[in-house]
Coordinates of C-alpha atoms and ligand atoms in Angstrom, one line a residue:
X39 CA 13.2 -136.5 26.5
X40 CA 11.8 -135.2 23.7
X41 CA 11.3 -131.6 24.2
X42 CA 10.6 -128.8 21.4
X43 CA 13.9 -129.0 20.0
X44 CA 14.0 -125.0 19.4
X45 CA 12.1 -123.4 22.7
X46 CA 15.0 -126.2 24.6
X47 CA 18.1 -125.0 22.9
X48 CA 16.6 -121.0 23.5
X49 CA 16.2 -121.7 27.3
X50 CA 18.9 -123.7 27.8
X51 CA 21.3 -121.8 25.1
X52 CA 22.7 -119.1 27.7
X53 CA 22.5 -119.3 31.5
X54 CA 21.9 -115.8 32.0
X55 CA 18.5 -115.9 31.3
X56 CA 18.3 -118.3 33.7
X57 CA 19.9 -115.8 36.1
X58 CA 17.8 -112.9 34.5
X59 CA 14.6 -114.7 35.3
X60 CA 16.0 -115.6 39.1
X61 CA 16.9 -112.3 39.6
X62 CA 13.0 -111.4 39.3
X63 CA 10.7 -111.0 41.8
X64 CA 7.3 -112.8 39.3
X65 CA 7.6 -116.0 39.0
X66 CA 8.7 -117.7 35.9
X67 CA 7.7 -121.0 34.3
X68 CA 8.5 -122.4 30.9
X69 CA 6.8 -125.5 29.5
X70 CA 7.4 -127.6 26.1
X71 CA 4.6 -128.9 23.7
X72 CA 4.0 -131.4 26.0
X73 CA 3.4 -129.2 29.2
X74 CA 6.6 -131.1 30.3
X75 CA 8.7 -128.0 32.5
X76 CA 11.4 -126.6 30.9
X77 CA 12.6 -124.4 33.7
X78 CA 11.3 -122.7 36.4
X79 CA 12.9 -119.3 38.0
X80 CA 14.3 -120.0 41.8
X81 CA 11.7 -117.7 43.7
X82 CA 8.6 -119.9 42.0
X83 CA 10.6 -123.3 42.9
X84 CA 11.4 -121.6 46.5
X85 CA 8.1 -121.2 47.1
X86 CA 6.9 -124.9 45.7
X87 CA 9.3 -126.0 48.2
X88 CA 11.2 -127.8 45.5
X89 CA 14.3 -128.2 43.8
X90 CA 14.2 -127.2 39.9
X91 CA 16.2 -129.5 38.3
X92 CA 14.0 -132.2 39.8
X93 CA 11.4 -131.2 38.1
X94 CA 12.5 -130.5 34.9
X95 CA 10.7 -132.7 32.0
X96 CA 7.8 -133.4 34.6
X97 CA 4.4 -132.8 33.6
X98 CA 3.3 -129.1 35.0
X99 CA 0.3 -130.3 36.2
X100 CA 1.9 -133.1 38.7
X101 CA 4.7 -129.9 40.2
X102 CA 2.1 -126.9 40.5
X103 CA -1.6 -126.9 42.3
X104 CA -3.9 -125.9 40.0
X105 CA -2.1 -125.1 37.2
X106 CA -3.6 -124.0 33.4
X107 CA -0.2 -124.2 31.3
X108 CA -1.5 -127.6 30.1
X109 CA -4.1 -125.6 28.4
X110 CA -2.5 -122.7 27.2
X111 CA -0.4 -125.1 25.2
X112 CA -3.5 -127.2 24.4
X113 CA -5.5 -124.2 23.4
X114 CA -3.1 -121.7 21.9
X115 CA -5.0 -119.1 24.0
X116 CA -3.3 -116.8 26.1
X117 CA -4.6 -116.0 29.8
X118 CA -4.2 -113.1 31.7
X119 CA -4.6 -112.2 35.5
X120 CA -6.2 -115.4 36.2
X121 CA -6.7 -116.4 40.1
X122 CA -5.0 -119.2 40.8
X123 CA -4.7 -121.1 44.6
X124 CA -0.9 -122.3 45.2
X125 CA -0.7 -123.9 49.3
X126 CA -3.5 -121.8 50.4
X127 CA -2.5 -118.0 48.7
X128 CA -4.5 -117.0 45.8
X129 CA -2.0 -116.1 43.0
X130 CA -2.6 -113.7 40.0
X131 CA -1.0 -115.9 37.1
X132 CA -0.7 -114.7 33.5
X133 CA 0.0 -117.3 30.5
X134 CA 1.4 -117.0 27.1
X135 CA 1.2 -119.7 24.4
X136 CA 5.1 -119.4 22.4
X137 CA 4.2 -119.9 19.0
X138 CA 6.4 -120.3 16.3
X139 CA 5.9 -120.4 12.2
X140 CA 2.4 -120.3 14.0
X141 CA 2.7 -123.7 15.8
X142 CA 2.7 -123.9 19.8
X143 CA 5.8 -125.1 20.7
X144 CA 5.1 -124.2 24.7
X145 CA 3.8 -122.0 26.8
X146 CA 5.5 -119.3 29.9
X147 CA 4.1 -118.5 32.8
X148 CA 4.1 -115.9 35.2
X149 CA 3.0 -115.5 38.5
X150 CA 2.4 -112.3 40.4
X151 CA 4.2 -111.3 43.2
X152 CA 5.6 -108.6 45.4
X153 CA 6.6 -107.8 48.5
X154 CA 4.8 -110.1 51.8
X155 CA 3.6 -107.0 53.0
X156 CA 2.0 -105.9 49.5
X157 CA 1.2 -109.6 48.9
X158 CA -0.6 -109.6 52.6
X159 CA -2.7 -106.7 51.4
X160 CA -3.6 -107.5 48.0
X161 CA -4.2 -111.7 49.0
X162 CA -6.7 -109.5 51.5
X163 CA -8.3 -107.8 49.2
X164 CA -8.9 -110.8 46.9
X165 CA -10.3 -112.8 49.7
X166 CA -13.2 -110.2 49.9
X167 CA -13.9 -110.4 46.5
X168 CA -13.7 -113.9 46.8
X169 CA -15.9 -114.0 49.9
X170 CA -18.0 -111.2 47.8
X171 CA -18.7 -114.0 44.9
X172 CA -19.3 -116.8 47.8
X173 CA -22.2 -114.6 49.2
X174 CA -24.1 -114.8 45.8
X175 CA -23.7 -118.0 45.3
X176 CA -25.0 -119.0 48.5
X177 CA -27.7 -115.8 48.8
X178 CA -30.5 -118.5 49.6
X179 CA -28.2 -120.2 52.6
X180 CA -27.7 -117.6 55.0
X181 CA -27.7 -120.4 57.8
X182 CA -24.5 -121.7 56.7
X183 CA -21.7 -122.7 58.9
X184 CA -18.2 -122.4 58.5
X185 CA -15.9 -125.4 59.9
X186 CA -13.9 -122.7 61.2
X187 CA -16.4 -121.0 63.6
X188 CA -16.7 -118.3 61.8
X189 CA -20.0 -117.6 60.1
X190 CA -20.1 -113.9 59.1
X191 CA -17.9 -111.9 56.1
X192 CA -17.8 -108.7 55.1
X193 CA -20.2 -109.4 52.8
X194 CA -22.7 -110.3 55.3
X195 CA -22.5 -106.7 56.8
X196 CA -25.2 -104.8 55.6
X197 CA -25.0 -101.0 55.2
X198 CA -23.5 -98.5 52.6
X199 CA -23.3 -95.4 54.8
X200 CA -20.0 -93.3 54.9
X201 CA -19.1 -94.4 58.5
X202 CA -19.4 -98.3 57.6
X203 CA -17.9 -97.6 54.3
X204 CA -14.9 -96.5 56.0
X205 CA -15.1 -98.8 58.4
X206 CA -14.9 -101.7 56.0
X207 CA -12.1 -100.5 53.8
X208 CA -10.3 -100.4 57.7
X209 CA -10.9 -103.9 58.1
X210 CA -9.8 -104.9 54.6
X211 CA -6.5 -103.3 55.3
X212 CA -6.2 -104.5 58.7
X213 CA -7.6 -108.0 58.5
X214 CA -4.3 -109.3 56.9
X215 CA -1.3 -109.4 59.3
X216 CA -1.5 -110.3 62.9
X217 CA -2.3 -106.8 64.6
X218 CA -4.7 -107.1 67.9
X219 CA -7.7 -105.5 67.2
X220 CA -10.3 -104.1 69.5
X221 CA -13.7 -103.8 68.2
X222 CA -15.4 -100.7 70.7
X223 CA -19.2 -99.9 70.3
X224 CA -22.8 -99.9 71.8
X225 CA -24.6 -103.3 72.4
X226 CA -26.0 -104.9 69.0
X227 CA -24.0 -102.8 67.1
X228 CA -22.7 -106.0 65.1
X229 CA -19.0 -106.1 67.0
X230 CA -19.0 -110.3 66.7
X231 CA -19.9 -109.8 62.6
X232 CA -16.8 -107.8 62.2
X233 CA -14.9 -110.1 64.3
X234 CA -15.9 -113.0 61.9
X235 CA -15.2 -110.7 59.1
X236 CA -12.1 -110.2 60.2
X237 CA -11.0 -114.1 60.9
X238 CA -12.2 -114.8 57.5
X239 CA -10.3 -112.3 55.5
X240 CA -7.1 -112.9 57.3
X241 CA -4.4 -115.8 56.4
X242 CA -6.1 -117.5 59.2
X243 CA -9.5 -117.9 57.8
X244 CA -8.6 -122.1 57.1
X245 CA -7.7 -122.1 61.1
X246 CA -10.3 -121.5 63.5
X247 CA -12.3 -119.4 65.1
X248 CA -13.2 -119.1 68.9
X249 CA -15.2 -117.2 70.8
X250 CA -14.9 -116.7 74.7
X251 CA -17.9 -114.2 76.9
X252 CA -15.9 -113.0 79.1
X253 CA -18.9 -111.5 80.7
X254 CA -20.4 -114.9 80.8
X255 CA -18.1 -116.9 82.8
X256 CA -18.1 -117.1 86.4
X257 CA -14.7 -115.6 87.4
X258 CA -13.5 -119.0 89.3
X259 CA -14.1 -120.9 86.2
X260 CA -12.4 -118.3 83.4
X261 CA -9.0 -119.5 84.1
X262 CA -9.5 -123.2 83.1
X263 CA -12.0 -122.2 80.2
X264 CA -8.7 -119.6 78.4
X265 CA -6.2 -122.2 79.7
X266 CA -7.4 -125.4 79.8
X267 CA -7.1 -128.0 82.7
X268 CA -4.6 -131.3 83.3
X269 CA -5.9 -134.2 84.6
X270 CA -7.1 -134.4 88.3
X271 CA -6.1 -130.3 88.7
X272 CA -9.3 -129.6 90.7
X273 CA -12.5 -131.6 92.2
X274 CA -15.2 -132.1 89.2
X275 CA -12.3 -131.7 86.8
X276 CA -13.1 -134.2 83.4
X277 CA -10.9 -136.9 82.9
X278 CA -7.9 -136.6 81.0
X279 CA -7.7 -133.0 81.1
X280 CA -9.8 -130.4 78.6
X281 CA -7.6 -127.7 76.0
X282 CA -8.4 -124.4 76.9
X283 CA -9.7 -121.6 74.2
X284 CA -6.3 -120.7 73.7
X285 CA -4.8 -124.3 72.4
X286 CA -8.1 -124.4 70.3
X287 CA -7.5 -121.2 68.7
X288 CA -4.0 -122.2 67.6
X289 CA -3.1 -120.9 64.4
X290 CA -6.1 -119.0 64.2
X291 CA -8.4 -116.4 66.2
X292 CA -9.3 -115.7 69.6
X293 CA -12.3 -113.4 70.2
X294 CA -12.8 -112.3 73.6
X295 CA -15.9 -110.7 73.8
X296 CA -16.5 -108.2 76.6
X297 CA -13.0 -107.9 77.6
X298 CA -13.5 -105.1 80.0
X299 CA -15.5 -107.6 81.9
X300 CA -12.1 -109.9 82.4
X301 CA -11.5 -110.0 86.1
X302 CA -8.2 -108.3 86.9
X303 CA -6.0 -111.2 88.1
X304 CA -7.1 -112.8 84.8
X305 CA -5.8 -109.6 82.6
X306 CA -2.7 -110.3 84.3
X307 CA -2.5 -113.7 83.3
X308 CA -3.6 -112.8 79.4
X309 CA -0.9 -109.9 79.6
X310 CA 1.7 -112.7 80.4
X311 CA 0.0 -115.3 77.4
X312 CA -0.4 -112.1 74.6
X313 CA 3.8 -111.3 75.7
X314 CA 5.3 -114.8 76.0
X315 CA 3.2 -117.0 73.4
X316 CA 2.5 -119.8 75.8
X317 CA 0.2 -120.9 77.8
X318 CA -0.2 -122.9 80.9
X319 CA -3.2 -125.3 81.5
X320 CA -4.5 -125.3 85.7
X321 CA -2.4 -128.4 87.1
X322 CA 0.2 -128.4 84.7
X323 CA 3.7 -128.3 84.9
X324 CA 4.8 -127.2 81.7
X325 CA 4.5 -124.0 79.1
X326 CA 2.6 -124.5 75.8
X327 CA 3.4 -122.7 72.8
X328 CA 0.3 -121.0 71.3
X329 CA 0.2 -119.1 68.0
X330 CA -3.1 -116.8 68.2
X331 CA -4.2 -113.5 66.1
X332 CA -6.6 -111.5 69.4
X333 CA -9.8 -109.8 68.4
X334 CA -11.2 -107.9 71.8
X335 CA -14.7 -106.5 71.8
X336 CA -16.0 -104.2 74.2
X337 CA -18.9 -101.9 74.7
X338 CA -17.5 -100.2 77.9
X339 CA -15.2 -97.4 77.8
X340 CA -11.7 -99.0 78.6
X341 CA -10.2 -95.9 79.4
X342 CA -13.4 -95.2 82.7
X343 CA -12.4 -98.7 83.4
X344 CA -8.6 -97.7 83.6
X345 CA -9.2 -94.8 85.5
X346 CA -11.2 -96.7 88.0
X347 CA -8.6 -98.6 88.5
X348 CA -10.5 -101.7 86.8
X349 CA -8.4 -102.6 83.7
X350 CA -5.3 -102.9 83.6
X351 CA -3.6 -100.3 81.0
X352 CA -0.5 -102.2 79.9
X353 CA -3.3 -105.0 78.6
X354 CA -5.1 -101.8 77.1
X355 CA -2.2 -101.1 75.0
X356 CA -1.5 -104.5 74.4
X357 CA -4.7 -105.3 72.8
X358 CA -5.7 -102.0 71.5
X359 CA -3.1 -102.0 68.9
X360 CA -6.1 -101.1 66.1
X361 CA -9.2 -99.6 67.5
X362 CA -12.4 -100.5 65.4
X363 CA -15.3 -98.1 66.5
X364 CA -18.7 -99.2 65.0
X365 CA -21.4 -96.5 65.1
X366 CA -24.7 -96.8 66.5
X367 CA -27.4 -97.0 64.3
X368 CA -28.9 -93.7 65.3
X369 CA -25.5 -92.1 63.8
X370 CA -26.1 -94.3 60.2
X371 CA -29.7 -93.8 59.9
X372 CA -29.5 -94.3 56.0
X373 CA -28.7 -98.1 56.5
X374 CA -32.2 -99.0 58.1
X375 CA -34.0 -99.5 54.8
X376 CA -31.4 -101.5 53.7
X377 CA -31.3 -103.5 57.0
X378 CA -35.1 -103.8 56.9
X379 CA -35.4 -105.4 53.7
X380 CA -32.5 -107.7 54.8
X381 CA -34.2 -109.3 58.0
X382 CA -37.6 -109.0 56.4
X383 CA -36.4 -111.1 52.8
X384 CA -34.8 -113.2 55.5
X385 CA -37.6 -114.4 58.0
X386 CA -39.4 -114.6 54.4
X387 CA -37.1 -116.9 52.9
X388 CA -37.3 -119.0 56.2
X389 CA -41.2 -119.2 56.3
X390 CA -41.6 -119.6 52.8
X391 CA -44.0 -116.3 52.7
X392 CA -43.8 -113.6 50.1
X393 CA -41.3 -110.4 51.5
X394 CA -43.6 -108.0 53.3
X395 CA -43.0 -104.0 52.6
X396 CA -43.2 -101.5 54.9
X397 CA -45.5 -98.3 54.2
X398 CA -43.7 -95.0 54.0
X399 CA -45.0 -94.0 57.6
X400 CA -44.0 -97.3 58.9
X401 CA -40.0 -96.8 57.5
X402 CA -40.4 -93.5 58.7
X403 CA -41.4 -94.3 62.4
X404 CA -37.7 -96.9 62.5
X405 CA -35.8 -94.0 60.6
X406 CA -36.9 -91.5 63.6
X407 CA -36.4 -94.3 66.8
X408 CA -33.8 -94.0 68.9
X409 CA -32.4 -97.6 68.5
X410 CA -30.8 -97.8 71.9
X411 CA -30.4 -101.8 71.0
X412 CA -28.8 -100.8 67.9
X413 CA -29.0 -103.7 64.8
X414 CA -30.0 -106.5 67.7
X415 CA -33.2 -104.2 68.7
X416 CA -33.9 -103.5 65.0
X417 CA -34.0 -107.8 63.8
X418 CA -36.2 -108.5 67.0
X419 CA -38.7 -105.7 66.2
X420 CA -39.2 -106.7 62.6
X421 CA -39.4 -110.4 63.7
X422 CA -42.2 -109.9 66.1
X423 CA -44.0 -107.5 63.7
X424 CA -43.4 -109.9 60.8
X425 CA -45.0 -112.9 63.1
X426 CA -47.8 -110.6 64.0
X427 CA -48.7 -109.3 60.6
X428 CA -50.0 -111.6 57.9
X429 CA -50.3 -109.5 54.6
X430 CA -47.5 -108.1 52.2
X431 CA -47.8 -104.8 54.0
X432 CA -46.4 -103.5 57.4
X433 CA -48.2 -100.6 58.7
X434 CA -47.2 -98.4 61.7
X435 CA -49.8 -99.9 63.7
X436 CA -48.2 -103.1 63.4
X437 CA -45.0 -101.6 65.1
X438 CA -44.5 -101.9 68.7
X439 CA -46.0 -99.5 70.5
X440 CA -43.0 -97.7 71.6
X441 CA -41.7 -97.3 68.1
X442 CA -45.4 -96.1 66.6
X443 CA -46.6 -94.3 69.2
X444 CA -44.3 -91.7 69.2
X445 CA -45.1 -91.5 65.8
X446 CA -48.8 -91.0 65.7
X447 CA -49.6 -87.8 67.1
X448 CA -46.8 -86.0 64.8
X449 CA -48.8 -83.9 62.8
X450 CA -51.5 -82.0 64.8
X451 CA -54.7 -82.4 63.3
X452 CA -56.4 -79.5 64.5
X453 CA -56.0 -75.6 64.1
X454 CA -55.3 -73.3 61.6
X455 CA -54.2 -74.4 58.4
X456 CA -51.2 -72.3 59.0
X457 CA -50.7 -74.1 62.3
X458 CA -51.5 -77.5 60.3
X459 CA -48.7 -76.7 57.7
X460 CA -46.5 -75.9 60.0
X461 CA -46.7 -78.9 62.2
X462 CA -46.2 -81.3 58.6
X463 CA -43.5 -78.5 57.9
X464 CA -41.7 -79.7 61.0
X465 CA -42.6 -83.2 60.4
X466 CA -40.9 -83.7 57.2
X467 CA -37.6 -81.9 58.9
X468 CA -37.1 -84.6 61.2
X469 CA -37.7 -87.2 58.4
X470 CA -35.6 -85.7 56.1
X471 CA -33.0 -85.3 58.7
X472 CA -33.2 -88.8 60.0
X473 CA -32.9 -89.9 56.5
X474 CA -29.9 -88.4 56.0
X475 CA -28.1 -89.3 58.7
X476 CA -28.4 -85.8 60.6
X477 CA -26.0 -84.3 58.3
X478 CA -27.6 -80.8 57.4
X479 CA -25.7 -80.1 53.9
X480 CA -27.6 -83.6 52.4
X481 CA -30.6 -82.9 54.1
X482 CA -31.0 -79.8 52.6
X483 CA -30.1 -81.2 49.2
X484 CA -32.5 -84.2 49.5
X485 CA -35.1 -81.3 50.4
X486 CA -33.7 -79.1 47.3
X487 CA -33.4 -75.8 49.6
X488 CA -30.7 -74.0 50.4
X489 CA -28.4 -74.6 53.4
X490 CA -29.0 -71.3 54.8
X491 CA -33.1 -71.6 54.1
X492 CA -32.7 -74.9 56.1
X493 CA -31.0 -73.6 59.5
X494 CA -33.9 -71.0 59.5
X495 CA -36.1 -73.7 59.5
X496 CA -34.3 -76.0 62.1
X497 CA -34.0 -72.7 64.2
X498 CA -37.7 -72.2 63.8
X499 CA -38.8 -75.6 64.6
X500 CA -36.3 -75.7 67.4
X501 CA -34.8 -78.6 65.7
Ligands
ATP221 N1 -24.4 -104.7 59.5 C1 -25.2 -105.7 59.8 N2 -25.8 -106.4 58.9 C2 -26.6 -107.5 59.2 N3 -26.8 -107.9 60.4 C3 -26.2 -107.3 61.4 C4 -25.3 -106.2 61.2 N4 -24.8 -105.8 62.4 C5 -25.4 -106.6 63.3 N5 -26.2 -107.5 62.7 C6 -27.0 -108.5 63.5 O1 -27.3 -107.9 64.7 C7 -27.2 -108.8 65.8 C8 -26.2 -108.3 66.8 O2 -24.9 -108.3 66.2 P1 -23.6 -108.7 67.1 O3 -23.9 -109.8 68.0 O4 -22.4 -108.8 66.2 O5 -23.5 -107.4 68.0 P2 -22.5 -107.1 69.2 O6 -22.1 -105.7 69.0 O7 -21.4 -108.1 69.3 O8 -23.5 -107.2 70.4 P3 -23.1 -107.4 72.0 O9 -22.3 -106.2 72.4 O10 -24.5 -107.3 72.6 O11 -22.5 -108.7 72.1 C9 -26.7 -110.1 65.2 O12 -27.8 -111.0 65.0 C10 -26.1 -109.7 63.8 O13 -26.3 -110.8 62.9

């Protein structure tokens, strides 16, 4: 083998480098002129699943996935913190050309990592900004489906306010790891998106996703639909048996939506599945070993339903190992605009028409509504308004009557002038407040007057 006669003797001179470079937690590679391996550290080989001194004098490309040694030797070029995919885990990988008397005469490697846990975190951190770079590049598909089941990502969440902020730095720390999760909040509130979100930033995002209404089910039928069925276990039973959500979810993600809906002699039966790992189908005879991650959604209040005797609270504590509470939209105001111009460029994209706007009043009459449908209630409205109206604008008439209604007789139209002013006075309040998410301090800054000037004002206009 005719490696660099210099860079060979140097790594194979003294074995305590080698033992230096296994005593290190990065991983090590070291490759001749020829990209041939000159030795790799044991962690990196340990997690190749190989043995080194098999691989010595191989070509680097045919030992690691996706490797760029080949060309730091080629190019002379060093590369730093480059992403790079190694059995499914995306690996921060530096390269160094080794030059001598100014001639390449190999190339080291070194790969990234620390501790699982760290690893866990940081791997979920780069899958957002992964998912985050997927989302432009597929801007104009949003009707794209993921073999997994999953079709939403964090990306896909619209809203910058302080609560989902939060929320989604949460999720990024969470997602990783195999934690039950229980996703709490009003109807349309977007509880399946973060479940999505959640499958796809996790080390399971290659497995599937499945979804189970638990509120959809007759009760009599939920047991075969979680567990599955054998042959012949009941009349009108298919043929040969059918898997249940659980075997399909196997190294990947169960959502059950509407848990508190889960009739209680099922909760037992999901206690005993979530304790022992294994299921067992309706007619069968023997336990199957299931490996699942459990996202619960609910937009009850477990706790009413524990009190009422209705849910069983050893199954509460079971799956409410990290409560995610999503706000209504009445409580994040600021994200409407932001949400409007999403549904709106989107039914535009569909329909090939140019993105309508809505007029200030318009904006102002879904920054004031109540939203008791949350983001569900807010999509439908602009879809039936963007069906009814045909230009580029979206005035409040076009609203539902509901939503501009309440908004046309704000400002009184008769009276005094002072009385006039005073009803616009109180007018732009509420906007302002609405805008801002009812918090007074930004309010009062977004109407540049002083805190104190504003609480007189609130006080005055019994607001
Ligand atoms: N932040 C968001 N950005 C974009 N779309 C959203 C957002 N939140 C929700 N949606 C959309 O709103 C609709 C309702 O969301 P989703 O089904 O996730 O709500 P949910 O809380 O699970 O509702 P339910 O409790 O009724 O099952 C969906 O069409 C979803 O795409």
């Amino acid at each position: 083998m005719a490696h660099s006669p210099l860079l060979s003797k140097l790594t194979q001179s003294s074995e305590s480098y080698a033992a230096a470079f296994d005593a290190m937690e990065e991983w090590i590679v070291i490759v001749d002129d020829q990209a041939r391996i000159l030795f790799m550290n044991r962690p990196y080989a340990q997690f190749i699943g190989i043995n080194r001194d098999d691989v010595v004098g191989k070509k680097v490309t045919d030992v690691i996935e996706n490797t760029r040694m080949h060309l730091a030797v080629e190019t002379g070029k060093p590369e730093r913190t480059s992403l790079q995919e190694i059995r499914g885990n995306h690996m921060i990988a530096n390269r160094y050309p080794i030059m001598v008397d100014g001639k390449v005469v190999g190339a080291v490697g070194t790969v990234l990592f620390h501790d699982t846990h760290e690893w866990k975190q940081i791997n979920s951190q780069i899958r957002a900004l992964i998912a985050e770079r997927d989302f432009y590049r597929q801007q104009q598909d949003d009707d794209k489906v993921s073999t997994s089941g999953a079709h939403f990502r964090l990306n896909d969440i619209i809203g910058r306010s302080p609560s989902i902020y939060a929320l989604n730095e949460k999720v990024k720390k969470v997602a990783s790891g195999d934690v039950s999760v229980l996703i709490r909040g009003e109807s349309g509130t977007g509880k399946e998106l973060y479940a999505h979100a959640i499958h796809q930033l996790s080390e399971r995002a290659e497995g599937p996703f499945i979804k189970v209404n638990c509120a959809a089910i007759p009760e009599n039928l939920l047991e075969a639909e979680l567990f599955g069925y054998e042959d012949g276990a009941f009349t009108g039973a298919r043929k040969g048996g059918k898997p249940g959500k659980f075997q399909l979810a196997n190294n990947g993600t169960l959502f059950l939506d509407e848990v508190g809906d889960m009739p209680l002699a099922m909760q037992a039966k999901l206690l005993r599945v979530l304790q022992d790992r294994e299921v067992e189908a309706v007619g069968a005879t023997r336990l199957i070993p299931v490996n699942i991650r459990l996202v619960a959604a609910t937009h009850q209040p477990l706790e009413d339903l524990i009190a009422k005797g209705e849910f069983r609270e050893d199954l509460y504590y079971r799956i409410n190992v990290v409560p995610l509470n999503l706000p209504p939209l009445r409580e994040r105001r600021e994200d409407i605009p932001a949400l409007t111009d999403h549904f709106l460029s989107r039914l535009a994209r569909r329909t090939g028409r140019r993105t309508p706007k809505l007029t200030a009043q318009a904006l102002t009459a879904l920054l004031e509504y109540r939203w008791p449908g949350n983001i569900r209630e807010l999509e439908n409205v602009l879809e039936a308004t963007f069906y009814m109206s045909q230009g580029r604008k979206i005035s409040l008439p076009a609203l539902p009557e509901h939503i501009a209604g309440a908004r046309a007789q704000d400002v009184d139209t008769g009276g005094t002038l002072k009385e006039r002013l005073a009803s616009a006075e109180r007018v732009i309040l509420r906007e302002a407040l609405a805008t801002c998410g009812d918090n007074r301090l930004r309010t009062a800054k977004y109407l540049g007057i002083s805190k104190s000037t504003l609480y007189e004002k609130l006080a005055r206009f019994g607001l």
